[in-house]
Amino acid sequence: MSGFQVLKPGALALLQDLGRRGYQHLGLTTGGALDERAARWANRLLDNDQNAALLEISLGRLELLAGLDTRVALAGADLGFEINGKPCQPWQSYSVRAGDHLRFGYARSGLRAYLAVAGGFTGRCRFGSRATVVREGMGRALAAGDRLECLPDQSPGALLRRVPPRYCTSGESGDALRVLRCYQYQEFGEAERRRFFDEGYRISSDSDRMGIRLAGPALGWSQGGILSQGIALGAVQVPPDGQPIVLLNDRQTIGGYPVLGTLLPLDLFRLAQMRPGTEVHFEAIDVEEASALMRTFYDFFG
């Protein structure tokens, strides 16, 4: 075996990269790692290409058997990762030998961890990406008995690394989530806009990779129907019940509900790690400030 065998698939483990770009006009959504920041760190620890395929492990309970000597790196949520029963912390890289048993327990903090392997996993590439989007038939969740292929480690003697502590956070809590005021923002009433930013919401358990549903003050919309429009990552959509939905990577490509704005991607990565029941608040951010923050992020990762 030239990779890893899946002994137990866990709650939800998916092969992901940074997403499928340039195909939304065909109805194909982007997919990709929900916490892009953690995914990039996992690949960076191994000097992988930033778009190298890796595993997104939600909630935990995944078990793998290594079939080769290599290095792995883990970033994101603390899922109680162990190698041969020895506890291993996230935000670090580790050496793995053929026959080693990799196990993830239940999530201790956050929701999703990202497991990278030296050189990346070599799953099937479709429309320029290895990202899994189950509802579109682009791959599927891991199942017991699956094999995850990867190339031999090209730098077997490379030093193991650790992410500096100031960057090691699963993003569960913190400051308000920042929203760019766009789409139909100006068409919402002043009272509705104020309610959204002044009052808190809780993350609903009825959330998935398509979107995070929020429970809280209902937002009214009195402008009637709108034409279907392209849906950006992080769009804050307001359906007829008035409960906002923050749309994620597996979102539909177009939609006919009004949109209050879009979440700053850096805060979207944080939101993807928050558990159901977590209270969240929102604040507005200007385009210039948002652009500067995202430019700094992408410059850092090259």
Short mmCIF file of N, CA, C and O in Angstrom, two decimals, residues 19-32 129 131-133 135-136 138 209-210 231 233 248-253:
data_model
loop_
_atom_site.label_atom_id
_atom_site.label_comp_id
_atom_site.label_asym_id
_atom_site.label_seq_id
_atom_site.Cartn_x
_atom_site.Cartn_y
_atom_site.Cartn_z
N GLY A 19 -10.33 24.36 -3.48
CA GLY A 19 -11.61 24.52 -4.16
C GLY A 19 -11.52 24.51 -5.67
O GLY A 19 -10.46 24.62 -6.27
N ARG A 20 -12.67 24.38 -6.26
CA ARG A 20 -12.82 24.25 -7.72
C ARG A 20 -13.20 25.62 -8.28
O ARG A 20 -14.32 26.09 -8.12
N ARG A 21 -12.26 26.27 -8.93
CA ARG A 21 -12.45 27.66 -9.38
C ARG A 21 -12.78 27.73 -10.86
O ARG A 21 -12.25 26.96 -11.66
N GLY A 22 -13.68 28.64 -11.20
CA GLY A 22 -13.93 28.93 -12.60
C GLY A 22 -15.01 28.09 -13.25
O GLY A 22 -15.13 28.09 -14.49
N TYR A 23 -15.83 27.38 -12.45
CA TYR A 23 -16.86 26.53 -13.04
C TYR A 23 -18.26 26.83 -12.52
O TYR A 23 -19.19 26.06 -12.76
N GLN A 24 -18.44 27.95 -11.84
CA GLN A 24 -19.76 28.24 -11.31
C GLN A 24 -20.77 28.52 -12.43
O GLN A 24 -21.97 28.32 -12.25
N HIS A 25 -20.27 28.97 -13.58
CA HIS A 25 -21.19 29.19 -14.70
C HIS A 25 -21.78 27.88 -15.21
O HIS A 25 -22.79 27.87 -15.91
N LEU A 26 -21.17 26.76 -14.84
CA LEU A 26 -21.70 25.44 -15.18
C LEU A 26 -22.55 24.86 -14.06
O LEU A 26 -23.04 23.73 -14.17
N GLY A 27 -22.70 25.63 -12.98
CA GLY A 27 -23.47 25.14 -11.84
C GLY A 27 -22.67 24.38 -10.82
O GLY A 27 -23.23 23.83 -9.88
N LEU A 28 -21.34 24.32 -11.00
CA LEU A 28 -20.47 23.62 -10.05
C LEU A 28 -19.96 24.61 -9.01
O LEU A 28 -19.33 25.61 -9.35
N THR A 29 -20.24 24.33 -7.76
CA THR A 29 -19.76 25.20 -6.70
C THR A 29 -18.28 24.96 -6.42
O THR A 29 -17.69 24.01 -6.94
N THR A 30 -17.67 25.80 -5.60
CA THR A 30 -16.22 25.72 -5.40
C THR A 30 -15.81 24.57 -4.50
O THR A 30 -14.79 23.93 -4.72
N GLY A 31 -16.60 24.27 -3.44
CA GLY A 31 -16.14 23.29 -2.47
C GLY A 31 -14.85 23.77 -1.82
O GLY A 31 -14.56 24.97 -1.76
N GLY A 32 -14.04 22.85 -1.34
CA GLY A 32 -12.77 23.19 -0.73
C GLY A 32 -12.84 23.27 0.78
O GLY A 32 -13.91 23.18 1.39
N SER A 129 -9.70 20.23 -9.74
CA SER A 129 -9.63 20.20 -8.28
C SER A 129 -9.92 18.80 -7.75
O SER A 129 -10.61 18.00 -8.40
N ALA A 131 -11.32 18.68 -4.70
CA ALA A 131 -12.27 19.01 -3.65
C ALA A 131 -13.51 18.12 -3.74
O ALA A 131 -14.05 17.89 -4.83
N THR A 132 -13.96 17.64 -2.59
CA THR A 132 -15.16 16.80 -2.52
C THR A 132 -16.40 17.66 -2.28
O THR A 132 -16.45 18.44 -1.32
N VAL A 133 -17.38 17.52 -3.15
CA VAL A 133 -18.71 18.13 -2.96
C VAL A 133 -19.71 17.00 -3.16
O VAL A 133 -20.06 16.66 -4.29
N ARG A 135 -22.95 16.49 -2.72
CA ARG A 135 -24.25 16.66 -3.37
C ARG A 135 -24.13 16.84 -4.87
O ARG A 135 -25.11 16.67 -5.60
N GLU A 136 -22.93 17.18 -5.37
CA GLU A 136 -22.73 17.32 -6.81
C GLU A 136 -22.07 16.09 -7.42
O GLU A 136 -21.74 16.08 -8.61
N MET A 138 -19.13 15.03 -6.79
CA MET A 138 -17.68 15.24 -6.90
C MET A 138 -17.01 14.58 -5.69
O MET A 138 -16.73 15.21 -4.67
N ARG A 209 -22.04 21.98 5.31
CA ARG A 209 -21.04 22.61 4.46
C ARG A 209 -21.65 23.58 3.45
O ARG A 209 -20.94 24.36 2.84
N MET A 210 -22.95 23.53 3.25
CA MET A 210 -23.61 24.52 2.38
C MET A 210 -23.76 25.86 3.09
O MET A 210 -23.59 26.91 2.47
N ILE A 231 -24.10 33.77 -6.08
CA ILE A 231 -23.92 33.76 -4.63
C ILE A 231 -22.43 33.65 -4.30
O ILE A 231 -21.77 32.66 -4.64
N LEU A 233 -19.09 33.41 -1.75
CA LEU A 233 -18.72 32.75 -0.50
C LEU A 233 -18.93 33.72 0.66
O LEU A 233 -18.51 34.86 0.61
N LEU A 248 -21.60 28.82 2.73
CA LEU A 248 -20.23 28.32 2.77
C LEU A 248 -19.81 27.74 1.42
O LEU A 248 -20.45 27.96 0.41
N ASN A 249 -18.76 26.95 1.44
CA ASN A 249 -18.11 26.48 0.22
C ASN A 249 -18.99 25.63 -0.67
O ASN A 249 -18.86 25.65 -1.89
N ASP A 250 -19.89 24.83 -0.09
CA ASP A 250 -20.75 23.96 -0.90
C ASP A 250 -22.09 24.61 -1.22
O ASP A 250 -23.05 23.93 -1.57
N ARG A 251 -22.16 25.93 -1.14
CA ARG A 251 -23.39 26.67 -1.41
C ARG A 251 -23.86 26.47 -2.86
O ARG A 251 -23.07 26.06 -3.73
N GLN A 252 -25.12 26.78 -3.11
CA GLN A 252 -25.63 26.82 -4.47
C GLN A 252 -24.95 27.98 -5.21
O GLN A 252 -24.52 28.95 -4.59
N THR A 253 -24.88 27.90 -6.52
CA THR A 253 -24.18 28.94 -7.28
C THR A 253 -25.05 30.18 -7.50
O THR A 253 -24.52 31.27 -7.68
#
